[in-house]
Short mmCIF file of C-alpha atoms and ligand atoms in Angstrom, two decimals:
data_model
loop_
_atom_site.label_atom_id
_atom_site.label_comp_id
_atom_site.label_asym_id
_atom_site.label_seq_id
_atom_site.Cartn_x
_atom_site.Cartn_y
_atom_site.Cartn_z
CA MET A 1 77.50 79.57 91.63
CA THR A 2 81.60 81.55 92.64
CA LYS A 3 84.25 79.12 91.78
CA ILE A 4 86.43 78.59 95.12
CA VAL A 5 90.23 79.42 94.67
CA THR A 6 91.89 78.79 96.72
CA GLY A 7 95.87 79.24 96.59
CA SER A 8 98.75 76.14 97.82
CA GLN A 9 96.91 76.05 101.17
CA GLU A 10 93.58 75.73 102.17
CA PHE A 11 93.27 78.31 105.12
CA PHE A 12 89.18 77.72 105.60
CA LYS A 13 89.07 73.71 105.81
CA GLY A 14 85.65 72.14 106.99
CA ILE A 15 83.95 75.29 105.20
CA ASN A 16 82.24 74.94 102.19
CA GLN A 17 80.81 76.79 99.74
CA VAL A 18 77.22 79.13 101.34
CA GLN A 19 74.54 78.95 99.54
CA PHE A 20 70.92 80.12 99.93
CA GLU A 21 68.81 76.96 101.29
CA GLY A 22 65.91 79.37 102.39
CA LEU A 23 63.74 79.75 105.72
CA GLU A 24 62.84 76.13 106.04
CA SER A 25 67.09 75.78 106.41
CA ASP A 26 68.63 75.50 110.06
CA ASN A 27 72.00 75.37 109.14
CA PRO A 28 73.64 77.94 110.64
CA LEU A 29 76.57 78.60 107.11
CA ALA A 30 73.70 78.60 104.99
CA PHE A 31 71.24 81.80 103.49
CA ARG A 32 67.88 82.14 104.60
CA TRP A 33 67.34 85.48 102.74
CA TYR A 34 69.67 86.18 100.56
CA GLU A 35 69.34 85.45 97.12
CA ALA A 36 71.68 87.13 94.87
CA ASP A 37 69.76 86.31 92.31
CA ARG A 38 66.06 86.74 93.27
CA ILE A 39 64.56 90.07 92.03
CA VAL A 40 63.16 92.79 94.01
CA ALA A 41 61.62 96.55 93.18
CA GLY A 42 63.35 96.05 89.12
CA LYS A 43 66.77 94.44 90.33
CA THR A 44 68.49 91.55 91.78
CA MET A 45 70.11 91.31 94.89
CA ASN A 46 73.41 91.46 94.20
CA GLU A 47 72.90 94.15 91.88
CA HIS A 48 71.14 95.68 94.48
CA PHE A 49 73.75 95.65 97.73
CA LYS A 50 77.19 94.07 95.78
CA PHE A 51 78.52 93.35 98.49
CA ALA A 52 81.83 93.58 99.72
CA CYS A 53 84.73 92.12 102.57
CA SER A 54 86.80 94.60 104.66
CA TYR A 55 89.97 93.40 103.72
CA TRP A 56 91.85 95.01 106.96
CA HIS A 57 88.84 93.81 109.66
CA SER A 58 88.76 90.63 107.85
CA PHE A 59 91.86 89.11 107.04
CA ASN A 60 94.33 91.35 109.35
CA GLY A 61 92.48 92.29 112.52
CA ASN A 62 93.80 90.61 114.98
CA GLY A 63 91.24 90.79 118.74
CA SER A 64 93.35 93.28 119.45
CA ASP A 65 92.51 96.33 121.72
CA PRO A 66 94.00 99.33 123.21
CA PHE A 67 94.28 96.68 126.61
CA GLY A 68 95.56 93.66 125.43
CA GLY A 69 97.52 92.38 121.93
CA PRO A 70 95.95 90.35 120.06
CA THR A 71 93.86 86.99 120.10
CA HIS A 72 93.56 86.16 116.66
CA PHE A 73 96.24 84.11 115.53
CA PHE A 74 96.17 83.53 111.89
CA PRO A 75 97.07 81.27 109.47
CA TRP A 76 98.40 83.14 107.21
CA GLU A 77 100.66 85.39 108.97
CA THR A 78 103.83 83.24 109.54
CA LYS A 79 106.36 84.00 106.95
CA THR A 80 109.32 86.32 107.59
CA ASP A 81 108.98 87.90 104.34
CA PRO A 82 106.43 90.61 104.08
CA ILE A 83 105.53 89.61 100.35
CA GLU A 84 104.99 86.24 101.09
CA ARG A 85 103.12 86.16 104.16
CA ALA A 86 101.69 88.73 101.93
CA LYS A 87 100.59 85.92 98.62
CA ASP A 88 99.38 83.72 101.47
CA LYS A 89 96.80 86.63 102.81
CA MET A 90 95.63 87.77 99.44
CA ASP A 91 95.18 83.37 99.55
CA ALA A 92 93.28 83.41 102.77
CA ALA A 93 91.70 87.25 101.66
CA PHE A 94 90.35 85.20 98.16
CA GLU A 95 89.10 81.57 99.93
CA PHE A 96 86.73 82.99 102.11
CA ILE A 97 84.88 86.13 99.93
CA THR A 98 84.42 83.02 96.92
CA LYS A 99 83.26 80.59 100.05
CA MET A 100 80.67 83.43 100.99
CA GLN A 101 79.70 83.91 97.60
CA MET A 102 80.36 87.64 98.04
CA PRO A 103 81.01 89.47 94.19
CA TYR A 104 83.46 92.64 95.20
CA TYR A 105 86.44 93.76 98.08
CA CYS A 106 87.60 96.48 99.34
CA PHE A 107 91.44 97.93 100.52
CA HIS A 108 93.39 99.65 102.05
CA ASP A 109 97.16 100.27 100.74
CA VAL A 110 98.54 99.07 103.68
CA ASP A 111 95.79 95.74 104.79
CA VAL A 112 97.98 94.19 101.76
CA VAL A 113 101.64 94.45 102.16
CA ASP A 114 103.61 95.90 105.31
CA TYR A 115 104.76 99.89 104.51
CA GLY A 116 107.70 100.59 105.57
CA ASN A 117 109.17 104.69 105.59
CA ASP A 118 110.69 104.10 101.91
CA VAL A 119 108.35 105.14 99.69
CA ALA A 120 109.82 103.36 96.82
CA GLU A 121 109.75 100.42 98.21
CA ASN A 122 106.51 100.18 98.78
CA GLU A 123 105.63 101.23 95.67
CA ARG A 124 107.08 98.21 94.19
CA ARG A 125 105.42 96.01 97.13
CA LEU A 126 101.87 97.02 96.24
CA ASN A 127 102.72 96.43 92.93
CA ILE A 128 103.55 92.93 93.33
CA LEU A 129 100.60 92.56 94.71
CA VAL A 130 98.60 94.27 92.17
CA GLU A 131 99.66 91.48 90.01
CA TYR A 132 99.15 88.80 92.05
CA ALA A 133 95.62 90.32 93.17
CA LYS A 134 94.97 91.41 89.32
CA GLN A 135 94.77 87.22 88.69
CA LYS A 136 93.46 85.89 91.45
CA GLN A 137 89.82 88.02 90.24
CA LYS A 138 90.43 87.02 87.23
CA ASP A 139 89.50 83.17 88.16
CA SER A 140 86.88 83.76 90.63
CA GLY A 141 85.32 86.61 88.71
CA VAL A 142 85.28 88.90 92.02
CA LYS A 143 85.61 93.08 92.32
CA LEU A 144 87.08 94.87 93.69
CA LEU A 145 84.32 98.12 94.75
CA TRP A 146 86.56 100.92 95.94
CA GLY A 147 90.43 101.04 96.96
CA THR A 148 92.23 103.82 99.21
CA ALA A 149 95.00 103.95 100.99
CA ASN A 150 95.77 104.33 104.97
CA LEU A 151 96.76 107.86 105.82
CA PHE A 152 96.04 106.97 109.81
CA SER A 153 97.53 104.79 110.59
CA HIS A 154 101.61 105.34 110.47
CA SER A 155 103.35 107.49 112.95
CA ARG A 156 103.96 110.45 110.69
CA TYR A 157 100.11 111.41 111.04
CA MET A 158 100.00 111.81 113.93
CA ASN A 159 98.51 115.12 113.03
CA GLY A 160 96.97 114.39 109.74
CA ALA A 161 97.67 113.81 106.27
CA ALA A 162 96.44 116.62 104.46
CA THR A 163 95.82 119.17 106.58
CA ASN A 164 98.81 118.57 108.17
CA PRO A 165 100.84 120.99 109.20
CA ASP A 166 104.06 120.33 107.71
CA PHE A 167 104.38 120.55 103.92
CA HIS A 168 106.79 117.35 104.11
CA VAL A 169 103.84 115.77 105.71
CA LEU A 170 101.32 116.03 102.79
CA ALA A 171 103.53 114.62 100.65
CA HIS A 172 104.00 111.39 102.37
CA GLY A 173 99.97 110.88 101.70
CA ALA A 174 99.28 112.93 98.24
CA ALA A 175 102.41 109.75 97.38
CA GLN A 176 100.55 106.96 99.14
CA VAL A 177 96.89 107.90 97.51
CA LYS A 178 98.84 108.46 94.35
CA ALA A 179 100.06 104.92 94.40
CA ALA A 180 96.76 104.05 95.79
CA ILE A 181 95.12 105.14 93.37
CA ASP A 182 97.33 103.61 90.67
CA ALA A 183 96.59 100.65 92.49
CA THR A 184 92.78 99.85 92.32
CA ILE A 185 92.76 101.55 88.63
CA ALA A 186 94.83 98.16 87.48
CA LEU A 187 92.43 96.38 89.59
CA GLY A 188 89.63 97.97 88.02
CA GLY A 189 88.75 99.14 90.78
CA GLU A 190 84.49 101.31 90.71
CA ASN A 191 85.14 103.77 93.49
CA TYR A 192 88.09 104.62 95.41
CA VAL A 193 87.65 106.06 99.23
CA PHE A 194 89.29 108.82 101.06
CA TRP A 195 88.78 108.73 105.26
CA GLY A 196 89.62 111.48 107.22
CA GLY A 197 90.10 109.58 110.31
CA ARG A 198 93.37 112.01 111.35
CA GLU A 199 92.09 115.12 109.20
CA GLY A 200 91.06 117.20 111.76
CA TYR A 201 92.60 118.90 115.50
CA MET A 202 93.02 117.64 119.13
CA SER A 203 93.12 121.61 120.30
CA LEU A 204 91.81 124.01 117.79
CA LEU A 205 95.42 125.95 120.18
CA ASN A 206 97.78 124.89 117.57
CA THR A 207 95.53 124.40 114.58
CA ASN A 208 94.51 127.04 111.88
CA MET A 209 91.01 124.83 110.97
CA LYS A 210 90.51 127.06 107.51
CA ARG A 211 93.89 127.11 106.19
CA GLU A 212 93.66 123.08 107.22
CA GLN A 213 90.37 122.78 105.04
CA GLU A 214 91.51 124.23 102.32
CA HIS A 215 93.98 122.18 102.61
CA LEU A 216 91.98 118.95 101.93
CA ALA A 217 89.93 120.65 99.21
CA ARG A 218 93.63 120.96 97.70
CA PHE A 219 94.95 117.65 97.95
CA LEU A 220 91.53 116.22 97.36
CA HIS A 221 90.99 117.81 93.47
CA THR A 222 95.22 117.31 92.87
CA ALA A 223 94.13 113.25 93.35
CA LYS A 224 90.40 113.95 91.26
CA ASP A 225 92.51 115.93 88.51
CA TYR A 226 95.62 112.36 88.83
CA ALA A 227 92.89 110.05 88.73
CA ARG A 228 91.11 110.83 86.45
CA LYS A 229 94.96 111.53 84.13
CA GLN A 230 95.24 108.25 84.67
CA GLY A 231 91.66 107.27 82.82
CA PHE A 232 89.98 106.16 86.67
CA ASN A 233 86.30 107.09 85.49
CA GLY A 234 84.40 105.97 89.27
CA THR A 235 83.85 107.75 92.07
CA PHE A 236 85.65 109.46 94.22
CA PHE A 237 83.55 109.08 98.73
CA ILE A 238 83.75 110.69 101.08
CA GLU A 239 83.33 108.94 103.92
CA PRO A 240 82.23 110.86 106.90
CA LYS A 241 82.95 110.08 110.63
CA PRO A 242 82.91 113.10 113.44
CA CYS A 243 85.49 111.98 115.30
CA GLU A 244 87.92 108.95 116.81
CA PRO A 245 91.19 108.55 116.31
CA SER A 246 90.61 112.79 115.61
CA LYS A 247 89.05 114.73 118.59
CA HIS A 248 87.10 116.62 116.01
CA GLN A 249 86.59 115.33 111.95
CA TYR A 250 86.89 117.76 109.79
CA ASP A 251 84.82 115.24 106.96
CA TYR A 252 81.95 115.41 110.32
CA ASP A 253 78.60 113.41 108.98
CA ALA A 254 77.26 113.49 106.00
CA ALA A 255 75.61 117.62 105.88
CA THR A 256 79.36 119.14 107.16
CA VAL A 257 80.73 116.91 104.32
CA LYS A 258 77.56 118.55 101.74
CA GLY A 259 78.78 121.74 102.42
CA PHE A 260 82.73 121.17 102.53
CA LEU A 261 81.95 119.79 98.58
CA GLN A 262 79.65 122.57 97.72
CA GLN A 263 81.99 124.79 99.19
CA TYR A 264 85.60 123.64 97.14
CA ASP A 265 83.59 122.42 93.67
CA LEU A 266 83.96 119.24 93.95
CA LEU A 267 80.82 117.75 94.52
CA ALA A 268 80.46 116.97 90.08
CA ASP A 269 83.01 113.53 91.35
CA PHE A 270 82.49 112.62 94.94
CA LYS A 271 79.84 111.50 96.74
CA LEU A 272 79.61 110.24 100.24
CA ASN A 273 80.24 106.06 102.11
CA LEU A 274 78.35 106.69 105.05
CA GLU A 275 79.59 104.06 108.13
CA VAL A 276 76.52 103.45 110.19
CA ASN A 277 78.08 102.97 113.13
CA HIS A 278 79.55 107.05 112.16
CA ALA A 279 76.06 108.20 112.24
CA THR A 280 75.35 107.17 115.03
CA LEU A 281 78.96 108.88 117.24
CA ALA A 282 77.51 111.78 115.28
CA GLY A 283 74.42 112.08 116.86
CA HIS A 284 72.34 110.69 114.26
CA THR A 285 70.62 107.12 112.98
CA PHE A 286 72.01 105.61 110.36
CA GLN A 287 68.21 106.21 108.53
CA HIS A 288 68.82 110.62 109.35
CA GLU A 289 72.72 110.21 107.31
CA LEU A 290 71.86 108.62 104.37
CA GLN A 291 68.36 110.36 103.88
CA VAL A 292 70.41 114.04 104.11
CA ALA A 293 73.30 112.35 100.85
CA VAL A 294 69.27 111.12 99.28
CA ASP A 295 68.07 114.17 99.06
CA ASN A 296 71.26 115.93 98.07
CA ASN A 297 71.53 112.83 95.51
CA LEU A 298 75.05 111.73 97.01
CA LEU A 299 74.41 108.92 98.88
CA GLY A 300 77.42 106.45 96.47
CA SER A 301 77.73 103.86 99.05
CA ILE A 302 77.37 101.76 102.47
CA ASP A 303 79.55 100.72 105.16
CA ALA A 304 77.73 98.36 107.07
CA ASN A 305 77.84 97.54 110.91
CA ARG A 306 76.36 99.31 113.84
CA GLY A 307 77.54 100.09 117.06
CA ASP A 308 77.20 99.81 121.33
CA TYR A 309 73.78 101.41 122.11
CA GLN A 310 76.38 101.45 125.61
CA ASN A 311 79.41 102.50 124.41
CA GLY A 312 80.90 106.33 122.81
CA TRP A 313 83.20 104.48 120.38
CA ASP A 314 83.25 102.61 117.26
CA THR A 315 82.97 99.33 118.23
CA ASP A 316 82.43 98.45 113.69
CA GLN A 317 80.00 95.72 114.99
CA PHE A 318 78.10 93.24 112.45
CA PRO A 319 74.51 94.73 111.31
CA ASN A 320 71.56 92.79 112.76
CA ASP A 321 69.25 94.64 113.69
CA ILE A 322 66.20 94.20 111.34
CA ASN A 323 64.12 97.58 112.29
CA GLU A 324 67.54 100.13 112.00
CA LEU A 325 67.65 98.30 108.31
CA THR A 326 64.00 98.21 107.55
CA GLU A 327 64.20 102.00 107.45
CA SER A 328 67.08 102.60 105.80
CA LEU A 329 66.24 100.80 102.94
CA LEU A 330 63.33 101.96 102.83
CA ILE A 331 65.10 105.81 102.40
CA ILE A 332 67.23 103.35 99.76
CA LEU A 333 65.01 102.51 97.74
CA GLU A 334 63.05 105.37 97.62
CA GLY A 335 66.35 108.00 96.48
CA GLY A 336 67.28 104.91 93.48
CA GLY A 337 69.68 102.75 95.73
CA LEU A 338 73.68 103.25 95.53
CA GLN A 339 75.31 104.94 93.00
CA GLY A 340 77.95 103.68 91.97
CA GLY A 341 78.59 101.96 95.77
CA GLY A 342 78.27 98.78 97.17
CA VAL A 343 77.54 97.64 101.08
CA ASN A 344 81.11 96.85 102.45
CA PHE A 345 80.84 95.31 105.36
CA ASP A 346 82.91 97.65 107.38
CA ALA A 347 83.21 95.16 110.06
CA LYS A 348 84.91 92.63 113.10
CA ILE A 349 84.42 89.99 114.54
CA ARG A 350 85.01 90.08 118.22
CA ARG A 351 88.58 89.52 120.39
CA ASN A 352 86.22 86.17 121.77
CA SER A 353 84.72 84.84 118.59
CA THR A 354 88.50 82.99 117.36
CA ASP A 355 86.43 80.66 115.54
CA SER A 356 87.84 79.94 112.08
CA LYS A 357 84.36 79.99 111.28
CA ASP A 358 83.23 83.09 113.23
CA LEU A 359 84.50 85.08 110.95
CA PHE A 360 81.20 83.18 107.77
CA TYR A 361 78.88 83.20 110.08
CA ALA A 362 79.53 87.51 110.65
CA HIS A 363 79.56 87.03 107.07
CA VAL A 364 75.58 85.35 106.24
CA GLY A 365 74.16 87.29 109.00
CA GLY A 366 74.91 90.19 107.27
CA MET A 367 74.08 89.26 104.42
CA ASP A 368 70.49 87.67 105.23
CA ILE A 369 69.77 90.68 107.73
CA PHE A 370 69.89 93.02 103.98
CA ALA A 371 68.51 90.69 102.07
CA ARG A 372 65.02 90.73 104.81
CA ALA A 373 65.17 93.99 105.27
CA LEU A 374 65.24 94.33 101.58
CA LEU A 375 62.32 92.22 101.25
CA THR A 376 60.45 93.90 104.06
CA ALA A 377 61.24 97.66 102.55
CA ASP A 378 59.80 96.62 99.65
CA ALA A 379 57.00 95.26 100.27
CA ILE A 380 56.15 98.28 102.30
CA LEU A 381 56.64 100.79 99.37
CA THR A 382 55.03 98.70 97.31
CA LYS A 383 51.54 97.43 99.82
CA SER A 384 51.18 99.42 103.12
CA ASP A 385 50.22 103.23 103.21
CA TYR A 386 53.20 104.16 104.39
CA LYS A 387 53.91 106.95 101.43
CA LYS A 388 50.42 107.95 102.14
CA VAL A 389 51.22 108.18 104.97
CA ARG A 390 53.74 111.55 104.95
CA SER A 391 52.37 112.56 101.23
CA ASP A 392 49.44 113.14 103.46
CA ARG A 393 50.74 115.14 106.27
CA TYR A 394 52.23 117.70 103.44
CA ARG A 395 48.45 118.09 101.62
CA SER A 396 48.26 121.64 103.03
CA PHE A 397 51.10 123.08 100.38
CA ASP A 398 48.86 121.32 97.22
CA ASP A 399 47.11 123.60 96.49
CA ALA A 400 45.47 126.72 97.56
CA HIS A 401 47.60 129.25 99.83
CA GLY A 402 49.91 126.15 99.76
CA GLU A 403 50.97 126.54 96.72
CA ALA A 404 51.14 129.48 95.99
CA PHE A 405 53.61 129.34 99.53
CA GLU A 406 55.65 127.23 97.58
CA ASN A 407 56.16 129.23 94.55
CA GLY A 408 56.94 132.74 96.34
CA LYS A 409 53.71 133.88 95.33
CA LEU A 410 52.74 135.00 98.98
CA SER A 411 53.69 138.24 101.05
CA LEU A 412 54.59 138.13 105.08
CA GLU A 413 51.80 140.77 105.00
CA GLU A 414 50.10 138.18 103.30
CA LEU A 415 50.65 135.08 104.83
CA ARG A 416 49.46 137.23 108.27
CA ASP A 417 45.85 137.77 106.82
CA ILE A 418 45.56 134.15 105.85
CA ALA A 419 46.10 132.89 109.30
CA VAL A 420 43.62 135.61 110.62
CA GLN A 421 40.88 134.12 108.40
CA MET A 422 41.40 130.40 108.36
CA GLY A 423 41.78 130.93 112.52
CA GLU A 424 43.32 128.48 114.84
CA PRO A 425 44.27 125.84 113.27
CA ALA A 426 42.69 122.10 113.87
CA SER A 427 45.43 119.20 115.42
CA ILE A 428 46.23 116.45 113.18
CA SER A 429 48.22 112.85 114.82
CA GLY A 430 51.99 112.30 113.08
CA ARG A 431 50.82 108.48 113.93
CA GLN A 432 54.09 107.88 115.06
CA GLU A 433 53.23 104.75 115.88
CA TYR A 434 50.83 103.69 113.99
CA LEU A 435 53.97 103.94 111.08
CA GLU A 436 56.18 101.49 113.78
CA ASN A 437 53.80 99.16 114.03
CA LEU A 438 53.15 98.73 110.79
CA ILE A 439 56.94 98.22 109.90
CA ASN A 440 56.90 95.93 112.43
CA ARG A 441 53.60 94.09 110.46
CA TYR A 442 56.01 94.54 107.48
CA ILE A 443 58.92 92.11 109.75
C1 LIG B 501 86.58 103.15 110.05
C2 LIG B 501 86.80 103.40 109.03
C3 LIG B 501 87.52 103.33 107.82
C4 LIG B 501 87.74 103.44 106.54
C5 LIG B 501 88.42 103.14 104.71
O1 LIG B 501 86.06 103.98 110.49
O2 LIG B 501 85.68 103.02 109.03
O3 LIG B 501 88.28 102.53 107.95
O4 LIG B 501 85.93 102.75 105.59
O5 LIG B 501 89.22 104.00 105.64
CO1 LIG B 502 84.15 102.64 106.46
#
């Protein structure tokens, strides 16, 4: 059990630590499926998931949208001094995280403390909060899954950071990344994330795409070399997203990022942090993105959330789709799991979810649905003929001519002669409905 760590005041009063109570429980603030120490497929649930709370949505996201201001008024946002206010927020964060028994958290630099326009002052502020976080981590055992720098909110980044046409802006982005890497290392962070929200363009009329992408690669090499020199041996993650806020973002999807990493010799140090709603925006399923990552040995981490079928933007809702997640866990389990990363809830409660309990319901639901999907996927893999149905579809490549083709031993003329010799192929069912039913049966 995690020790609850509060500051000088308790922010989530009247809410106890969330515990596993099992399927019989009707307590909405208990886990029904997530049992941290339960072993599934050779690892504890805790090891499979490494659940992380995202600082930005949970403690900064105030419910505002393009049509209206904040609806969430946090008691940790009252002090005027930025350092004192940031400490209150960190007290609230660790209280929440330990009450949820989450083992990890993630942050952007500016989530932790307000940044202004003075590089040295920003570094000073972040350092103070890093020292504060060190103590909190020590008291609670909670760890940092990854750190990152926000290179998209400040107005100077309106044309991008590493891909900005103005070198002066790029240098400011580098200063921020340096401080965020220093903070991540100081806190024992296990990974470092680059999400290129404005690394892209709005119009090709004013954009030299090739030059911008070369700058991005050079920037990533420079940041990576610095971090390695400072002793960081965790993994760097690129988080693909096709658009929003930019019209077009360079890290479009898993396949695009793989090509980029390969082209610029970054594959040894970088993997992917895949987000469900980003996959949807790219016109893919999350499962597709996971499979691309697994097939290229790039599956590092996950940002868990979901989109809205009626909306074409990043709604960042908490995950609750058991079919989607069961199919995802099938791919993750068969692919050998997440490499270095975990499951970060990059999700926010709705604008009109204004009770302090809502943040707890959201995370309870998210952790439980992942646990349920893991158990279901493991049962499918170990008890059903799911894998056999798929491998049987390819059995004509297991021997004879099919095997010779796979090994590059057949010319086009020989293939033509085999076609003549074998005659018209029989039709073979893909059995999609059978497999869809199988998944529902195990849920
Ligand atoms: C934005 C997004 C970011 C990254 C970290 O869509 O997902 O919060 O996860 O910068
Ligand atoms: Co994300």
